[in-house]
Amino acid sequence: MDQHADPPTRDNNTTTESTDPPQRFTRKEILTLISVASVNFGSMICYSILGPFFPTEAVKKGASQTVVGLIFGCYAVSNLISSLVLGKYIVQIGAKFMLIAGLFVSSCCTIIFGFLDRAPAGPIFISLCFVVRSLDAVGFGAATMSAFAITAKIFPNNVATVLGILEIFAGLGLILGPPLGGWLYQTFGYNVPFLFLGCLMLIMVPFNIYVLPSIEAVPSKDSFFRLLTHVKTILVCYVIFTLSAGVGFLDATLSLFAINRFGLSNGYVGLIMLGLPLVYILASPLMGYFTDKYPVCGIAATIGFCLLGPAPFLHIQSQLWLLVVMLGLIGFSLAMSVIPTFPELISCAYEIGFEEGLSTLGMVSGLYEAVWCTGTFYGPIVGGIIVQHLSFEWAAVVQGGLAFLGVSISGCSV
């Protein structure tokens, strides 16, 4: 029997085992959970704060809808590149140092972003947005990728369950970011949301220096390219891509659509954007136990995106309540799909002979972040172009089509 499994040995002829108390987390595991939870929360609240008001502010500064999508998209490109590089060298750099340094860079960039409204409108403002947003992405990618790898290293036997628990804090960041950002912007102006959250992230740096355990590991000679030779890996990567593309599309386009269609203020738009992360945070812990729901989730996401506008060919009048309900449905599909993909990628790596250890986990985390960022790059840019030349409704249909294609591939290949 496996001597490394967490549960007690299942012997039907022994009754004394069943009375043993359940195994508790060790001090190292508890400190890791606290540290990664703080990173998840801080990173996601800073990421999601822009949604309710930045597109409107950027348009005032001379940016088109396409440029706004590019500003959101450049975050993903920088995150993609940094994830591949840092994931390969996580052992040499050190997982703890990478997480703390990434957190520090991201917090400083968030504070700097709060002063960009003082830049001249036009090319200067847009260029500064690209530069600061890209640097922020490098820090964000370093922190989240190392957090994934550390979690998988400390909890090798129940990665999905622990990730489901930790996604509560990522969901809290997504929930609090839009309404908090919208309220702070509406009450105090452009600067305060970024200054407040940037300083909150800075406080987390010394906290994580103290609580996060150090992890020693040996570098591996394996590469991303070998991991991508596995067909199942490519399939899981496509599922990750469709999920992140949908999230990126909504971040860049939903606020302007809600303001123009329903005449809402930035504060109310922030509340509407709660629909997706609220359902996500409630469903994530339970979904940590399920790892084979891709087809069902893809269909749910397809329905959600097609009714979000709703799709023009359905001839359904756009309603605010329908928008909120569909955001909740998309959030539920995300909860069922996001949690299983990371442990599934780990299984793919081990299936093709990767060595167990932090080096492999770092590469898997880097690949996961890179694919996720590819989707968040595609979503805002392509979605922004479609919105500008057609409409939000048709752009949402395209996102639903991506999810439906994922259903078809999963049904044929898994």
Coordinates of C-alpha atoms in Angstrom, one line a residue:
M1 CA 0.0 0.0 0.0
D2 CA 1.0 3.6 -0.5
Q3 CA 2.9 4.7 2.6
H4 CA 2.7 8.4 1.7
A5 CA -1.1 8.7 1.6
D6 CA -2.7 11.1 4.0
P7 CA -5.7 9.0 5.1
P8 CA -5.2 6.1 7.5
T9 CA -4.8 2.6 6.1
R10 CA -8.1 1.2 5.0
D11 CA -8.2 -2.3 6.5
N12 CA -11.7 -3.8 6.7
N13 CA -10.6 -6.3 9.4
T14 CA -9.3 -3.5 11.7
T15 CA -11.8 -1.5 13.7
T16 CA -9.4 0.5 15.9
E17 CA -8.2 2.6 12.9
S18 CA -11.6 4.2 12.4
T19 CA -11.6 5.7 15.9
D20 CA -8.3 7.6 15.3
P21 CA -8.7 11.3 15.1
P22 CA -8.2 12.9 11.6
Q23 CA -4.8 14.0 10.7
R24 CA -4.2 17.7 11.4
F25 CA -2.2 20.2 9.4
T26 CA 1.3 20.6 10.6
R27 CA 2.7 24.1 11.5
K28 CA 4.5 24.3 8.2
E29 CA 1.3 23.5 6.3
I30 CA -0.7 26.0 8.2
L31 CA 1.9 28.8 7.6
T32 CA 1.9 27.9 3.9
L33 CA -1.9 28.1 3.7
I34 CA -1.8 31.6 5.4
S35 CA 0.9 32.9 3.2
V36 CA -0.6 31.6 -0.1
A37 CA -4.0 32.8 0.9
S38 CA -2.7 36.3 1.5
V39 CA -1.0 36.3 -1.9
N40 CA -4.2 35.0 -3.6
F41 CA -6.3 37.7 -1.9
G42 CA -3.9 40.6 -2.4
S43 CA -3.1 39.8 -6.0
M44 CA -6.7 39.2 -7.2
I45 CA -8.1 42.3 -5.5
C46 CA -5.4 44.5 -7.2
Y47 CA -6.1 42.7 -10.5
S48 CA -9.9 43.1 -10.4
I49 CA -10.0 46.7 -9.1
L50 CA -9.6 48.2 -12.6
G51 CA -12.8 46.8 -14.1
P52 CA -15.5 49.2 -12.9
F53 CA -13.8 52.5 -13.7
F54 CA -10.5 52.3 -15.6
P55 CA -12.0 51.7 -19.1
T56 CA -14.0 54.9 -18.6
E57 CA -11.0 56.8 -17.3
A58 CA -8.9 55.6 -20.2
V59 CA -11.5 56.6 -22.8
K60 CA -11.4 60.1 -21.3
K61 CA -7.7 60.1 -21.7
G62 CA -8.0 59.4 -25.5
A63 CA -7.8 55.6 -25.5
S64 CA -10.2 53.7 -27.8
Q65 CA -12.0 50.5 -26.8
T66 CA -9.3 48.5 -28.7
V67 CA -6.5 50.3 -26.9
V68 CA -8.2 49.6 -23.6
G69 CA -8.3 45.9 -24.5
L70 CA -4.6 46.1 -25.4
I71 CA -3.8 47.7 -22.0
F72 CA -5.5 44.8 -20.3
G73 CA -3.9 42.4 -22.8
C74 CA -0.3 43.5 -22.3
Y75 CA -0.7 42.4 -18.7
A76 CA -1.2 38.9 -19.9
V77 CA 1.7 39.0 -22.4
S78 CA 4.2 40.1 -19.7
N79 CA 2.8 37.5 -17.3
L80 CA 3.1 34.8 -20.0
I81 CA 6.7 35.5 -20.8
S82 CA 7.8 35.9 -17.1
S83 CA 5.9 32.7 -16.1
L84 CA 7.8 30.6 -18.6
V85 CA 11.2 32.0 -17.6
L86 CA 10.6 32.1 -13.9
G87 CA 8.9 28.7 -13.9
K88 CA 12.0 27.1 -15.4
Y89 CA 14.3 28.7 -12.9
I90 CA 12.2 28.6 -9.7
V91 CA 14.6 26.3 -7.9
Q92 CA 17.7 28.5 -8.8
I93 CA 15.9 31.7 -7.8
G94 CA 14.1 30.2 -4.7
A95 CA 10.3 29.8 -4.5
K96 CA 10.1 32.0 -1.3
F97 CA 12.2 34.8 -2.7
M98 CA 10.3 34.8 -6.0
L99 CA 7.0 35.0 -4.2
I100 CA 8.1 37.9 -1.9
A101 CA 9.9 39.8 -4.7
G102 CA 6.9 39.5 -7.0
L103 CA 4.6 40.7 -4.3
F104 CA 6.8 43.8 -3.7
V105 CA 7.0 44.7 -7.4
S106 CA 3.3 44.3 -7.9
S107 CA 2.5 46.5 -4.9
C108 CA 4.8 49.3 -6.1
C109 CA 3.3 49.2 -9.6
T110 CA -0.2 49.4 -8.2
I111 CA 0.8 52.6 -6.3
I112 CA 2.4 54.1 -9.3
F113 CA -0.6 53.3 -11.5
G114 CA -2.6 55.5 -9.1
F115 CA -0.7 58.6 -10.3
L116 CA -1.1 58.0 -14.1
D117 CA -4.2 60.2 -14.2
R118 CA -1.8 63.1 -13.9
A119 CA 0.0 62.1 -17.2
P120 CA -1.0 64.1 -20.3
A121 CA -3.8 62.5 -22.3
G122 CA -3.0 60.6 -25.5
P123 CA 0.1 58.7 -26.3
I124 CA 2.0 59.5 -23.0
F125 CA -0.8 58.3 -20.8
I126 CA -1.3 55.2 -22.9
S127 CA 2.4 54.4 -23.0
L128 CA 2.8 54.7 -19.2
C129 CA -0.2 52.4 -18.8
F130 CA 1.5 49.8 -20.9
V131 CA 4.8 50.1 -19.0
V132 CA 3.4 50.0 -15.5
R133 CA 0.9 47.4 -16.3
S134 CA 3.5 45.1 -17.8
L135 CA 5.9 45.4 -14.8
D136 CA 2.9 44.7 -12.5
A137 CA 2.2 41.6 -14.5
V138 CA 5.8 40.3 -14.0
G139 CA 5.4 40.7 -10.2
F140 CA 2.0 39.2 -10.2
G141 CA 3.1 36.2 -12.2
A142 CA 6.1 35.6 -10.0
A143 CA 4.0 35.6 -6.8
T144 CA 1.1 33.5 -8.1
M145 CA 3.2 31.0 -9.9
S146 CA 5.5 30.3 -7.0
A147 CA 2.5 30.1 -4.7
F148 CA 1.0 27.4 -6.9
A149 CA 4.3 25.5 -6.9
I150 CA 4.8 25.8 -3.1
T151 CA 1.2 24.6 -2.5
A152 CA 1.7 21.5 -4.7
K153 CA 5.0 20.8 -2.9
I154 CA 3.6 21.1 0.6
F155 CA 0.3 19.3 -0.1
P156 CA 1.2 16.6 -2.7
N157 CA -1.7 14.2 -1.9
N158 CA -4.6 16.7 -1.9
V159 CA -3.6 19.5 -4.3
A160 CA -7.1 20.0 -5.7
T161 CA -8.8 20.2 -2.3
V162 CA -6.3 22.7 -0.9
L163 CA -6.5 24.8 -4.1
G164 CA -10.3 24.8 -3.7
I165 CA -9.8 26.2 -0.2
L166 CA -7.3 28.8 -1.3
E167 CA -9.5 29.9 -4.2
I168 CA -11.9 31.2 -1.5
F169 CA -9.3 34.0 -0.9
A170 CA -8.8 34.6 -4.6
G171 CA -12.5 34.8 -4.9
L172 CA -12.7 37.3 -2.1
G173 CA -10.2 39.4 -3.9
L174 CA -12.3 39.2 -7.1
I175 CA -15.4 40.0 -5.1
L176 CA -14.1 43.0 -3.1
G177 CA -12.0 44.5 -5.9
P178 CA -14.7 45.8 -8.3
P179 CA -17.1 47.2 -5.7
L180 CA -14.3 48.6 -3.5
G181 CA -12.6 50.1 -6.5
G182 CA -15.8 51.6 -7.9
W183 CA -16.7 53.0 -4.5
L184 CA -13.3 54.5 -3.8
Y185 CA -13.1 55.9 -7.3
Q186 CA -16.6 57.5 -7.0
T187 CA -16.0 58.9 -3.5
F188 CA -12.3 59.9 -3.6
G189 CA -11.2 59.9 -7.2
Y190 CA -8.8 57.9 -9.4
N191 CA -5.8 57.9 -7.0
V192 CA -7.2 56.4 -3.8
P193 CA -8.1 52.9 -5.0
F194 CA -4.6 52.2 -6.2
L195 CA -2.8 53.8 -3.2
F196 CA -5.0 52.0 -0.7
L197 CA -4.5 48.5 -2.2
G198 CA -0.8 49.1 -3.1
C199 CA -0.1 49.9 0.5
L200 CA -2.1 46.8 1.6
M201 CA 0.1 44.7 -0.6
L202 CA 3.3 46.2 0.8
I203 CA 2.2 45.3 4.3
M204 CA 1.9 41.6 3.1
V205 CA 5.6 41.6 2.1
P206 CA 7.1 41.5 5.7
F207 CA 4.2 39.2 6.7
N208 CA 5.1 36.6 4.1
I209 CA 8.8 36.9 4.9
Y210 CA 8.0 35.8 8.4
V211 CA 5.3 33.1 7.8
L212 CA 6.3 31.4 4.5
P213 CA 8.6 28.4 5.0
S214 CA 11.7 28.0 2.8
I215 CA 11.8 25.0 0.4
E216 CA 15.0 23.4 -0.8
A217 CA 15.1 21.5 -4.1
V218 CA 17.3 20.2 -6.9
P219 CA 17.0 21.7 -10.4
S220 CA 15.5 19.4 -13.1
K221 CA 16.7 19.0 -16.7
D222 CA 13.2 18.6 -18.1
S223 CA 11.6 21.3 -20.3
F224 CA 8.2 22.9 -21.2
F225 CA 8.5 21.5 -24.7
R226 CA 8.6 17.9 -23.5
L227 CA 5.5 18.6 -21.4
L228 CA 3.7 19.9 -24.4
T229 CA 4.3 16.7 -26.4
H230 CA 1.6 15.0 -24.3
V231 CA -1.8 15.2 -26.0
K232 CA -3.7 15.3 -22.7
T233 CA -1.6 18.3 -21.6
I234 CA -2.6 20.2 -24.8
L235 CA -6.2 19.5 -24.1
V236 CA -6.1 20.7 -20.5
C237 CA -4.2 23.8 -21.7
Y238 CA -7.0 24.6 -24.2
V239 CA -9.6 24.3 -21.3
I240 CA -7.5 26.8 -19.3
F241 CA -7.3 29.1 -22.3
T242 CA -11.1 29.2 -22.8
L243 CA -11.6 30.0 -19.1
S244 CA -9.1 32.8 -18.9
A245 CA -10.2 34.3 -22.3
G246 CA -13.7 34.6 -20.9
V247 CA -12.5 36.3 -17.7
G248 CA -10.2 38.7 -19.6
F249 CA -13.0 39.6 -22.0
L250 CA -15.4 40.5 -19.2
D251 CA -12.8 42.5 -17.4
A252 CA -12.2 44.8 -20.4
T253 CA -15.7 45.2 -21.8
L254 CA -18.4 44.5 -19.2
S255 CA -18.3 47.8 -17.4
L256 CA -18.7 49.9 -20.5
F257 CA -21.5 47.7 -21.7
A258 CA -23.4 47.9 -18.4
I259 CA -22.9 51.7 -18.3
N260 CA -24.1 52.3 -21.9
R261 CA -26.9 49.8 -21.9
F262 CA -28.4 50.3 -18.5
G263 CA -27.1 53.8 -17.6
L264 CA -25.4 52.6 -14.3
S265 CA -22.8 54.4 -12.3
N266 CA -19.3 53.0 -11.7
G267 CA -20.3 52.0 -8.2
Y268 CA -23.3 49.9 -9.4
V269 CA -21.2 48.4 -12.1
G270 CA -18.8 47.1 -9.4
L271 CA -21.8 45.5 -7.6
I272 CA -22.9 43.8 -10.8
M273 CA -19.5 42.4 -11.4
L274 CA -19.9 40.6 -8.1
G275 CA -22.1 38.0 -9.8
L276 CA -19.2 36.0 -11.2
P277 CA -16.7 35.9 -8.3
L278 CA -19.4 35.5 -5.6
V279 CA -20.7 32.2 -7.1
Y280 CA -17.1 31.2 -7.8
I281 CA -16.0 31.6 -4.2
L282 CA -19.0 29.7 -2.9
A283 CA -18.5 26.8 -5.3
S284 CA -14.7 26.5 -5.2
P285 CA -14.3 24.5 -2.0
L286 CA -16.8 21.9 -3.1
M287 CA -15.4 21.7 -6.6
G288 CA -12.0 20.8 -5.2
Y289 CA -13.3 17.3 -4.9
F290 CA -14.3 16.9 -8.5
T291 CA -11.8 16.7 -11.3
D292 CA -13.7 15.5 -14.4
K293 CA -16.4 18.1 -15.2
Y294 CA -15.1 19.8 -18.3
P295 CA -17.9 19.0 -20.7
V296 CA -20.7 20.1 -18.3
C297 CA -18.8 23.3 -17.4
G298 CA -18.2 24.1 -21.0
I299 CA -21.9 23.9 -21.8
A300 CA -22.7 26.1 -18.7
A301 CA -20.2 28.7 -19.9
T302 CA -21.5 28.6 -23.4
I303 CA -25.1 29.2 -22.2
G304 CA -23.9 32.0 -19.9
F305 CA -22.0 33.9 -22.6
C306 CA -24.7 33.5 -25.2
L307 CA -27.4 34.9 -22.8
L308 CA -25.1 37.5 -21.3
G309 CA -25.9 40.1 -24.1
P310 CA -28.1 38.2 -25.0
A311 CA -26.9 36.9 -28.4
P312 CA -28.6 38.8 -31.2
F313 CA -29.9 35.7 -33.0
L314 CA -31.9 34.7 -29.9
H315 CA -34.0 37.9 -30.1
I316 CA -34.2 38.3 -26.3
Q317 CA -34.4 41.7 -24.9
S318 CA -31.4 42.7 -22.7
Q319 CA -32.3 42.7 -19.0
L320 CA -30.1 43.6 -16.0
W321 CA -31.3 40.6 -14.0
L322 CA -30.4 38.3 -16.8
L323 CA -26.9 39.7 -17.0
V324 CA -26.4 39.2 -13.3
V325 CA -27.7 35.6 -13.4
M326 CA -25.5 34.7 -16.4
L327 CA -22.5 36.1 -14.7
G328 CA -23.3 33.8 -11.8
L329 CA -23.6 30.8 -14.2
I330 CA -20.2 31.6 -15.7
G331 CA -18.7 31.9 -12.2
F332 CA -20.1 28.4 -11.4
S333 CA -18.6 26.9 -14.6
L334 CA -15.2 28.5 -13.7
A335 CA -15.3 27.0 -10.2
M336 CA -15.9 23.5 -11.7
S337 CA -13.1 23.9 -14.3
V338 CA -10.3 26.0 -12.8
I339 CA -9.7 23.9 -9.7
P340 CA -9.1 20.5 -11.6
T341 CA -6.8 21.9 -14.3
F342 CA -3.7 22.4 -12.2
P343 CA -3.5 19.0 -10.6
E344 CA -4.4 17.5 -14.0
L345 CA -1.3 19.2 -15.5
I346 CA 0.8 17.8 -12.6
S347 CA -0.5 14.3 -13.4
C348 CA 0.3 14.8 -17.1
A349 CA 3.9 15.7 -16.2
Y350 CA 4.4 12.6 -14.0
E351 CA 2.8 10.4 -16.7
I352 CA 5.5 11.2 -19.2
G353 CA 8.3 10.7 -16.7
F354 CA 9.0 14.1 -15.1
E355 CA 10.8 13.8 -11.7
E356 CA 8.7 14.6 -8.6
G357 CA 9.9 17.8 -6.9
L358 CA 9.7 21.6 -6.9
S359 CA 11.4 22.0 -10.3
T360 CA 8.7 20.0 -12.0
L361 CA 6.0 21.8 -10.0
G362 CA 7.6 25.2 -11.0
M363 CA 7.4 24.3 -14.7
V364 CA 3.8 23.1 -14.4
S365 CA 2.9 26.3 -12.6
G366 CA 4.7 28.3 -15.3
L367 CA 2.9 26.5 -18.1
Y368 CA -0.4 27.0 -16.3
E369 CA 0.2 30.7 -15.8
A370 CA 1.4 31.1 -19.4
V371 CA -1.7 29.5 -20.9
W372 CA -3.9 31.4 -18.6
C373 CA -2.2 34.6 -19.6
T374 CA -2.6 33.7 -23.3
G375 CA -6.3 33.6 -22.8
T376 CA -6.4 36.8 -20.8
F377 CA -4.5 38.4 -23.7
Y378 CA -6.8 37.1 -26.3
G379 CA -10.0 37.9 -24.4
P380 CA -9.6 41.7 -24.0
I381 CA -8.0 42.3 -27.3
V382 CA -10.2 40.2 -29.6
G383 CA -13.2 41.0 -27.5
G384 CA -12.4 44.7 -27.6
I385 CA -12.1 44.6 -31.4
I386 CA -15.4 42.7 -31.9
V387 CA -17.1 45.1 -29.5
Q388 CA -15.8 48.1 -31.4
H389 CA -16.7 46.8 -34.8
L390 CA -19.8 44.8 -34.0
S391 CA -21.2 44.7 -30.4
F392 CA -20.7 43.3 -27.0
E393 CA -23.4 40.7 -27.7
W394 CA -21.5 39.2 -30.6
A395 CA -18.2 39.3 -28.7
A396 CA -19.9 37.3 -25.9
V397 CA -21.1 34.8 -28.4
V398 CA -17.5 34.2 -29.6
Q399 CA -16.4 33.5 -26.0
G400 CA -19.3 31.0 -25.7
G401 CA -18.1 29.4 -29.0
L402 CA -14.7 28.8 -27.5
A403 CA -16.2 27.1 -24.5
F404 CA -18.4 24.9 -26.8
L405 CA -15.4 23.9 -28.8
G406 CA -13.8 22.8 -25.5
V407 CA -16.8 20.6 -24.9
S408 CA -16.4 19.0 -28.3
I409 CA -12.7 18.3 -27.9
S410 CA -13.1 17.0 -24.3
G411 CA -15.9 14.7 -25.3
C412 CA -13.9 13.2 -28.2
S413 CA -10.5 13.0 -26.5
V414 CA -10.9 12.3 -22.8

